[in-house]
């Protein structure tokens, strides 16, 4: 018992360090910063370079890491966020996703992908707590997170600049009217938060004794969970959240096994949000903010597609491509179609109903597994398994998203992220049903009147047909009475409620309808790959889906398809660039958000 | 609006230029495709492959190529992502110059691409160890032994040399799961006892809670079914957590990186290997010398498998001719196929390497040494 508690506190310590920076940025800029994990990784890699290659002492290493990451924070704020003031809040979020992508790839190019040993300059096992050993390093980590919270608190409370930060956090416009240089304040907050992340990377790297360029992503996820648990924007909350998460995970691992860590982390997060929608120490004021997708879409009207244009597009996609396109093109297009379907599901829930979901991959996975198991184990034909996959995903979604229905804004995004991660984690752990990490292989290809559809062209035609069906379904739903109800909720929940639009029920329906579409996409994916395994449905897939709809235009059916063509097709287009291509992809994304925050085809 | 259009146009232009300046291929080269993660979280393993394969290509070409034709590899970065390997597979299949394909590395990436290769009747050879990996058809091969022998051998070494009460921790992936179940089965057969078996996520870095369980269970032996990255972390943290059991790790830890990452903590750790640089066989000596000369480091298990892949393809092309089906036939029927990892072998009925000899090794003074 004492063991689990001790190891949990030590681990939670490292989570707290990342969570504090995230919470600071959230407080000032009202933004969930996806690049925080990447800055953390940069701190770790720079630390490795200073310690292992340059043989600098600890103080000099700390100085270099702090300086470099603070500077990077300023740059990120300047390049990715300030130009987006006034855009819907989802645009800067996506911008930080692009920055994260660019940073991760640059780190990989600069430092090579392999893991490196970062020798700890501080002892790691000179103290004992029960049977668990810990060291000066652990105490330092704890010291840094507490000290930074303390110093930040004093700074915010007593320094004039600190007042400016708080004023900006409370009311941006009012602060601006009082002569506060809001941009500079935001820059300062980013510099502070990034320096914290950098120091965190260095210390956590020493704690694990190993660093690698890709270490930021998972650290960032744990940081999100910790910060949200404590209450976004609350600095003491970040520390409490981090420690609590560490301890709960540690007990979970002790009782249920090492593979349940993520499941437990996100289950506790959802549980707490259910009881306290703004986290343990968060201020409920956040709840009053407008929906993340924005009430007023910048840039105005969506690009209208006329009837003849639509007919022409369908002709090209349905006849010209399959007749003259190369097999390679058709394969890429089939994959694009599957991801377009996944994106369409978000067009409903995030676009029309205004609920940002980062958990769509989980519903996608449910569809894929349902279809795989039904066709392979129970010999169902594909044509029955396809709707069954959608139905199963819808059913599960209606149940599991219920804790989300009370939440608002960023909390919806992070809670759905948690739900998505819980679904894939459950698939990994429910071995009797899903074969766990082994996945399901040799899933039969669909067949039509005895003809086995396994060529590139067959798959393509099938994918396009299903995509068109889903597009028609989503369009019909948007135009229906239900669709108007969803839009009312998106624009103003309170007003909608006072006009007797049943808020919770409608939201639940939006998630279920979206899950149906995502499940159909998942089924198609399973038969295209003939293999599914839990690691095919990670958080990155959810992020990709959201990226597609935002880039294409929220609530815009054609936009989701255009977004999928650009974002799933782009890595193929850039293929000749070899290893640099994901960097190019990140830049493309950043430019797209910068110059067209309302999406390629605009938002409806 | 014009800005965006201009931007998209310039992007398209850039892509087109890059296509046209791709190195012109030597006339009549024997071309093989390689689909591996060269960026992303699996890049470490893909790049090791490429390093080793460069050595193999140079060796073959310096010795006059395959029947006078030079060998050439075309790399595509898959990031280990199945949605990219499907496209890459089709790209390779459509490219008539490409005779066969090596890769990918992670199981989902391999399996998603297999139906495309099988449909096109083109050989896909990976190093995957998933038990169902080659079920997609008779063009899907793996130059890797079945875990049935590898894991059983590890269990035998652990029981004979270290002790019978054991705790097993495994990486919760298809590989770890399979190794673990075969290991435990063999252990029980040998009269051993599992006091604790637990798994951890691929992305895990913090093993303190798990190791506290191990310490409480007090096994004679701690078995780590891990790659060298997580293996090195586990061994170090075990020391910190006060675990006093003897430690044996799976053969995937056989890499100089294991010592680099693990430092002093890995001294005394046992493992096994199929391939050992100091072993006497001339083909091994040649590979190791070539790898050292080219990259100034020691090759590991991933490197030896990657190197083998190229050599096996060259061997099959020599016998089966410069055609996709010819290569498949040569692989199916051939005997004494060269391999620095396994020694000369033939593919068994599930198109895997049938037998190979595993040697127990130990880390001493920061180096792997053969145990006699």
Tab-separated table of N, CA and C in Angstrom, chain B residues 59-60 125 143 281 283-284 304-319 330-331 334-347 353:
chain	number	residue	atom	x	y	z
B	59	UNK	N	27.907	-4.490	-50.541
B	59	UNK	CA	28.601	-5.786	-50.668
B	59	UNK	C	28.235	-6.474	-51.972
B	60	UNK	N	26.920	-6.524	-52.244
B	60	UNK	CA	26.458	-7.246	-53.430
B	60	UNK	C	26.965	-6.556	-54.695
B	125	UNK	N	8.161	-9.454	-47.634
B	125	UNK	CA	8.874	-10.166	-46.577
B	125	UNK	C	9.156	-9.208	-45.427
B	143	UNK	N	11.247	-13.270	-42.545
B	143	UNK	CA	12.564	-13.856	-42.252
B	143	UNK	C	12.850	-13.732	-40.765
B	281	UNK	N	31.501	-17.750	-37.716
B	281	UNK	CA	31.108	-17.906	-39.120
B	281	UNK	C	31.606	-16.748	-39.977
B	283	UNK	N	30.454	-15.410	-42.711
B	283	UNK	CA	29.454	-14.432	-43.181
B	283	UNK	C	29.152	-13.406	-42.095
B	284	UNK	N	29.129	-13.864	-40.829
B	284	UNK	CA	28.879	-12.936	-39.729
B	284	UNK	C	30.034	-11.946	-39.614
B	304	UNK	N	20.755	-7.116	-38.134
B	304	UNK	CA	21.074	-8.379	-38.798
B	304	UNK	C	19.887	-8.865	-39.628
B	305	UNK	N	18.666	-8.646	-39.122
B	305	UNK	CA	17.483	-9.069	-39.878
B	305	UNK	C	17.315	-8.214	-41.141
B	306	UNK	N	17.577	-6.919	-41.013
B	306	UNK	CA	17.463	-6.028	-42.162
B	306	UNK	C	18.469	-6.392	-43.239
B	307	UNK	N	19.677	-6.667	-42.808
B	307	UNK	CA	20.749	-7.070	-43.719
B	307	UNK	C	20.372	-8.370	-44.421
B	308	UNK	N	19.900	-9.325	-43.631
B	308	UNK	CA	19.469	-10.607	-44.187
B	308	UNK	C	18.437	-10.419	-45.291
B	309	UNK	N	17.479	-9.523	-45.067
B	309	UNK	CA	16.396	-9.320	-46.025
B	309	UNK	C	16.943	-9.088	-47.422
B	310	UNK	N	17.915	-8.183	-47.545
B	310	UNK	CA	18.485	-7.856	-48.852
B	310	UNK	C	19.220	-9.060	-49.431
B	311	UNK	N	20.009	-9.716	-48.568
B	311	UNK	CA	20.778	-10.867	-49.037
B	311	UNK	C	19.861	-11.993	-49.523
B	312	UNK	N	18.769	-12.195	-48.800
B	312	UNK	CA	17.838	-13.257	-49.178
B	312	UNK	C	17.189	-12.935	-50.527
B	313	UNK	N	16.802	-11.670	-50.708
B	313	UNK	CA	16.198	-11.271	-51.980
B	313	UNK	C	17.185	-11.455	-53.133
B	314	UNK	N	18.430	-11.070	-52.914
B	314	UNK	CA	19.439	-11.215	-53.963
B	314	UNK	C	19.617	-12.696	-54.309
B	315	UNK	N	19.655	-13.497	-53.253
B	315	UNK	CA	19.821	-14.952	-53.426
B	315	UNK	C	18.659	-15.517	-54.257
B	316	UNK	N	17.445	-15.100	-53.915
B	316	UNK	CA	16.265	-15.640	-54.601
B	316	UNK	C	16.209	-15.164	-56.053
B	317	UNK	N	16.644	-13.934	-56.302
B	317	UNK	CA	16.624	-13.420	-57.667
B	317	UNK	C	17.648	-14.169	-58.530
B	318	UNK	N	18.783	-14.443	-57.935
B	318	UNK	CA	19.834	-15.214	-58.611
B	318	UNK	C	19.266	-16.549	-59.111
B	319	UNK	N	18.440	-17.189	-58.275
B	319	UNK	CA	17.922	-18.519	-58.632
B	319	UNK	C	16.605	-18.468	-59.403
B	330	UNK	N	11.493	-19.306	-55.793
B	330	UNK	CA	12.820	-19.578	-55.245
B	330	UNK	C	12.782	-19.582	-53.718
B	331	UNK	N	12.030	-18.643	-53.155
B	331	UNK	CA	11.944	-18.582	-51.697
B	331	UNK	C	11.205	-19.791	-51.139
B	334	UNK	N	13.567	-22.957	-52.062
B	334	UNK	CA	15.005	-22.925	-51.835
B	334	UNK	C	15.440	-23.564	-50.529
B	335	UNK	N	16.643	-24.110	-50.548
B	335	UNK	CA	17.254	-24.606	-49.317
B	335	UNK	C	18.605	-23.941	-49.160
B	336	UNK	N	19.057	-23.871	-47.928
B	336	UNK	CA	20.343	-23.228	-47.672
B	336	UNK	C	20.319	-21.755	-48.006
B	337	UNK	N	19.183	-21.095	-47.706
B	337	UNK	CA	19.087	-19.653	-47.928
B	337	UNK	C	20.028	-18.953	-46.943
B	338	UNK	N	20.839	-17.995	-47.416
B	338	UNK	CA	21.846	-17.403	-46.531
B	338	UNK	C	21.222	-16.479	-45.495
B	339	UNK	N	21.790	-16.498	-44.284
B	339	UNK	CA	21.319	-15.601	-43.233
B	339	UNK	C	22.387	-15.506	-42.155
B	340	UNK	N	22.781	-14.271	-41.813
B	340	UNK	CA	23.737	-14.140	-40.715
B	340	UNK	C	23.043	-14.359	-39.381
B	341	UNK	N	21.746	-14.198	-39.363
B	341	UNK	CA	21.011	-14.318	-38.112
B	341	UNK	C	20.766	-15.775	-37.731
B	342	UNK	N	20.310	-16.551	-38.722
B	342	UNK	CA	19.873	-17.917	-38.398
B	342	UNK	C	20.828	-18.988	-38.909
B	343	UNK	N	21.777	-18.620	-39.740
B	343	UNK	CA	22.540	-19.619	-40.458
B	343	UNK	C	21.703	-20.063	-41.637
B	344	UNK	N	22.285	-20.867	-42.571
B	344	UNK	CA	21.531	-21.266	-43.769
B	344	UNK	C	20.214	-21.938	-43.360
B	345	UNK	N	19.114	-21.551	-44.011
B	345	UNK	CA	17.806	-22.080	-43.591
B	345	UNK	C	16.933	-22.313	-44.814
B	346	UNK	N	15.768	-22.956	-44.584
B	346	UNK	CA	14.723	-22.965	-45.604
B	346	UNK	C	13.431	-22.471	-44.959
B	347	UNK	N	12.557	-21.866	-45.789
B	347	UNK	CA	11.291	-21.400	-45.242
B	347	UNK	C	10.410	-22.603	-44.946
B	353	UNK	N	11.138	-18.661	-40.997
B	353	UNK	CA	12.373	-19.385	-40.774
B	353	UNK	C	12.078	-20.520	-39.803
